Amino acid sequence: MLITHDTRCALDTVVDLVNSVPEDDTAPDGLPDVAALQEFVGTHEISDVGVLGEPDLASVLRIRGRFAAVFAAPDARAAAQLINDLVAAAGTTPRLTDHDGYDWHIHYFAPGASVADHLAADCGMALAFFVVAGEQERLRRCEAPDCRRAFVDLSRNRSRRYCDSRTCGNRLHVAAYRARRKEAAG
């Protein structure tokens, strides 16, 4: 599956957006205020969003939950319906653009769109490409018992199980090793 630069950026953005949801009642929200949203926009180089305010934050938090549902969708049909709803609500307007030193690419949001519509359109289309390619199962949640972070499995053989093999994967492998050693020591 060919993934263009802008699609990869949109995938990284939607994964970070979904992962900003607190994992439990004790964890802080990754987007608690407008300043955090502004930082998120800057980190992900989201262009053409103007001055952000409380209504923007509320809208982004609403679509964040809808994107989380895409990663939890049981099948391609359910994912497609969720993505269709997101993209339609954003009023997509595909257009070619070359800005900020990037070559030609497609933006799916209308000029002057809100940050929520921008995210819904661009990120929704990036996820749609996976459904169209029959690769919806690559939109995953970490299999570590104490982690449910979202990620996109871009491995060649679709074998990635953890959001980060250095943390979640390593932690589980070390725990399994220690359990085997303890059992062997009897």
CSV table of C-alpha atoms in Angstrom, one decimal:
chain,number,residue,atom,x,y,z
A,1,MET,CA,0.0,0.0,0.0
A,2,LEU,CA,1.5,3.3,-1.1
A,3,ILE,CA,1.2,5.9,1.6
A,4,THR,CA,2.0,9.5,0.6
A,5,HIS,CA,3.7,12.0,2.9
A,6,ASP,CA,0.5,13.9,3.6
A,7,THR,CA,-1.4,10.7,4.3
A,8,ARG,CA,1.3,9.6,6.7
A,9,CYS,CA,1.1,13.0,8.5
A,10,ALA,CA,-2.6,12.7,8.8
A,11,LEU,CA,-2.3,9.1,10.2
A,12,ASP,CA,0.2,10.3,12.8
A,13,THR,CA,-2.1,13.2,13.6
A,14,VAL,CA,-5.2,11.0,14.1
A,15,VAL,CA,-3.3,8.5,16.2
A,16,ASP,CA,-2.0,11.3,18.4
A,17,LEU,CA,-5.5,12.8,18.6
A,18,VAL,CA,-7.1,9.5,19.6
A,19,ASN,CA,-4.3,8.8,22.1
A,20,SER,CA,-4.9,12.2,23.8
A,21,VAL,CA,-8.0,10.6,25.4
A,22,PRO,CA,-7.3,9.8,29.1
A,23,GLU,CA,-6.9,6.0,29.5
A,24,ASP,CA,-8.7,6.1,32.8
A,25,ASP,CA,-10.1,8.5,35.4
A,26,THR,CA,-6.7,9.2,36.9
A,27,ALA,CA,-4.9,10.1,33.7
A,28,PRO,CA,-4.9,13.7,32.5
A,29,ASP,CA,-6.6,14.6,29.2
A,30,GLY,CA,-4.0,15.3,26.4
A,31,LEU,CA,-6.1,18.2,25.2
A,32,PRO,CA,-7.3,19.9,28.4
A,33,ASP,CA,-7.4,23.5,27.0
A,34,VAL,CA,-7.0,25.8,24.0
A,35,ALA,CA,-3.3,26.1,24.7
A,36,ALA,CA,-2.8,22.3,24.4
A,37,LEU,CA,-4.9,22.3,21.2
A,38,GLN,CA,-2.6,25.1,19.8
A,39,GLU,CA,0.4,23.1,20.7
A,40,PHE,CA,-1.1,20.0,19.0
A,41,VAL,CA,-1.8,22.1,15.9
A,42,GLY,CA,1.8,23.4,15.9
A,43,THR,CA,3.4,20.0,16.6
A,44,HIS,CA,1.4,18.4,13.7
A,45,GLU,CA,2.0,21.4,11.4
A,46,ILE,CA,-1.7,21.8,10.8
A,47,SER,CA,-2.0,24.8,8.5
A,48,ASP,CA,-4.7,27.4,7.8
A,49,VAL,CA,-6.7,27.1,11.0
A,50,GLY,CA,-6.6,30.7,12.3
A,51,VAL,CA,-6.9,31.7,15.9
A,52,LEU,CA,-8.2,28.9,18.1
A,53,GLY,CA,-10.8,29.2,20.9
A,54,GLU,CA,-13.0,27.2,23.2
A,55,PRO,CA,-15.5,26.3,20.4
A,56,ASP,CA,-12.6,24.8,18.4
A,57,LEU,CA,-11.5,22.8,21.4
A,58,ALA,CA,-15.1,21.5,22.0
A,59,SER,CA,-15.4,20.5,18.3
A,60,VAL,CA,-12.0,18.7,18.3
A,61,LEU,CA,-12.9,16.8,21.4
A,62,ARG,CA,-16.2,15.6,19.8
A,63,ILE,CA,-14.4,14.3,16.6
A,64,ARG,CA,-11.7,12.8,18.8
A,65,GLY,CA,-14.3,10.4,20.2
A,66,ARG,CA,-15.6,9.7,16.7
A,67,PHE,CA,-12.1,8.8,15.5
A,68,ALA,CA,-11.6,6.6,18.6
A,69,ALA,CA,-14.7,4.7,17.5
A,70,VAL,CA,-13.0,4.0,14.0
A,71,PHE,CA,-10.1,2.3,15.8
A,72,ALA,CA,-12.6,0.2,17.8
A,73,ALA,CA,-14.8,-0.7,14.8
A,74,PRO,CA,-15.4,-4.4,14.5
A,75,ASP,CA,-15.2,-4.5,10.7
A,76,ALA,CA,-14.7,-2.5,7.6
A,77,ARG,CA,-18.4,-1.7,7.1
A,78,ALA,CA,-18.6,-0.2,10.6
A,79,ALA,CA,-15.4,1.8,10.1
A,80,ALA,CA,-16.6,3.0,6.7
A,81,GLN,CA,-19.8,4.3,8.2
A,82,LEU,CA,-18.0,6.2,10.9
A,83,ILE,CA,-15.5,7.6,8.4
A,84,ASN,CA,-18.2,8.6,6.0
A,85,ASP,CA,-20.1,10.5,8.7
A,86,LEU,CA,-16.9,12.3,9.8
A,87,VAL,CA,-15.9,13.3,6.3
A,88,ALA,CA,-19.4,14.3,5.2
A,89,ALA,CA,-19.9,16.5,8.3
A,90,ALA,CA,-16.6,18.3,7.5
A,91,GLY,CA,-17.9,19.3,4.1
A,92,THR,CA,-14.9,18.0,2.2
A,93,THR,CA,-13.6,20.0,-0.7
A,94,PRO,CA,-10.6,18.3,-2.2
A,95,ARG,CA,-8.0,20.6,-3.7
A,96,LEU,CA,-4.4,20.4,-4.8
A,97,THR,CA,-2.0,22.6,-2.9
A,98,ASP,CA,1.8,23.2,-2.5
A,99,HIS,CA,2.6,25.2,0.6
A,100,ASP,CA,5.2,25.5,3.3
A,101,GLY,CA,7.9,23.8,1.2
A,102,TYR,CA,5.9,20.7,0.5
A,103,ASP,CA,5.3,19.5,-3.1
A,104,TRP,CA,1.8,19.0,-4.5
A,105,HIS,CA,-0.6,17.2,-2.2
A,106,ILE,CA,-4.3,17.1,-1.6
A,107,HIS,CA,-6.2,18.9,1.2
A,108,TYR,CA,-9.7,17.6,1.7
A,109,PHE,CA,-10.9,20.6,3.7
A,110,ALA,CA,-12.3,23.9,2.4
A,111,PRO,CA,-10.1,27.0,2.7
A,112,GLY,CA,-10.9,28.7,6.1
A,113,ALA,CA,-12.3,25.5,7.6
A,114,SER,CA,-12.3,25.1,11.3
A,115,VAL,CA,-9.5,22.9,12.9
A,116,ALA,CA,-12.1,20.2,13.6
A,117,ASP,CA,-13.3,20.1,10.0
A,118,HIS,CA,-9.7,20.1,8.9
A,119,LEU,CA,-8.9,17.1,11.0
A,120,ALA,CA,-12.1,15.3,10.2
A,121,ALA,CA,-11.6,15.7,6.4
A,122,ASP,CA,-7.8,15.0,6.2
A,123,CYS,CA,-7.6,12.4,8.9
A,124,GLY,CA,-10.9,10.8,7.8
A,125,MET,CA,-9.6,10.5,4.2
A,126,ALA,CA,-6.3,9.0,5.4
A,127,LEU,CA,-8.3,6.3,7.4
A,128,ALA,CA,-10.6,5.8,4.4
A,129,PHE,CA,-7.7,4.8,2.2
A,130,PHE,CA,-7.1,1.9,4.6
A,131,VAL,CA,-10.7,0.7,4.4
A,132,VAL,CA,-10.7,1.0,0.6
A,133,ALA,CA,-7.4,-1.0,0.3
A,134,GLY,CA,-9.0,-3.7,2.5
A,135,GLU,CA,-6.5,-2.9,5.3
A,136,GLN,CA,-8.9,-1.7,8.0
A,137,GLU,CA,-7.4,-4.3,10.4
A,138,ARG,CA,-4.2,-2.2,10.4
A,139,LEU,CA,-6.0,0.4,12.5
A,140,ARG,CA,-5.4,-1.2,15.9
A,141,ARG,CA,-5.2,-0.8,19.7
A,142,CYS,CA,-2.2,-1.9,21.7
A,143,GLU,CA,-2.6,-5.5,23.0
A,144,ALA,CA,-0.7,-4.8,26.2
A,145,PRO,CA,-3.3,-5.4,29.1
A,146,ASP,CA,-2.6,-2.0,30.7
A,147,CYS,CA,-2.5,0.0,27.4
A,148,ARG,CA,-5.1,0.7,24.8
A,149,ARG,CA,-3.3,3.3,22.7
A,150,ALA,CA,-4.2,3.5,19.1
A,151,PHE,CA,-1.7,2.9,16.3
A,152,VAL,CA,-1.6,2.1,12.6
A,153,ASP,CA,0.2,-1.1,11.8
A,154,LEU,CA,2.5,-0.3,8.9
A,155,SER,CA,4.5,-3.5,9.2
A,156,ARG,CA,4.9,-5.5,6.0
A,157,ASN,CA,3.2,-8.6,7.4
A,158,ARG,CA,0.6,-6.9,9.6
A,159,SER,CA,2.2,-8.4,12.7
A,160,ARG,CA,2.6,-5.4,15.0
A,161,ARG,CA,0.8,-5.9,18.3
A,162,TYR,CA,1.9,-3.1,20.5
A,163,CYS,CA,1.9,0.7,20.2
A,164,ASP,CA,5.6,0.8,21.0
A,165,SER,CA,7.7,-2.4,21.0
A,166,ARG,CA,10.3,-0.6,23.2
A,167,THR,CA,7.8,0.0,26.0
A,168,CYS,CA,4.7,-2.1,25.9
A,169,GLY,CA,6.1,-5.0,24.0
A,170,ASN,CA,9.4,-5.1,25.9
A,171,ARG,CA,7.6,-4.9,29.3
A,172,LEU,CA,5.4,-7.9,28.4
A,173,HIS,CA,8.3,-9.9,27.1
A,174,VAL,CA,10.3,-9.2,30.3
A,175,ALA,CA,7.4,-10.1,32.5
A,176,ALA,CA,6.9,-13.4,30.6
A,177,TYR,CA,10.6,-14.2,30.8
A,178,ARG,CA,10.6,-13.5,34.6
A,179,ALA,CA,7.5,-15.7,35.0
A,180,ARG,CA,9.2,-18.6,33.1
A,181,ARG,CA,12.4,-18.2,35.2
A,182,LYS,CA,10.4,-18.2,38.4
A,183,GLU,CA,8.5,-21.3,37.4
A,184,ALA,CA,11.7,-23.1,36.4
A,185,ALA,CA,13.3,-22.3,39.7
A,186,GLY,CA,10.2,-23.7,41.3
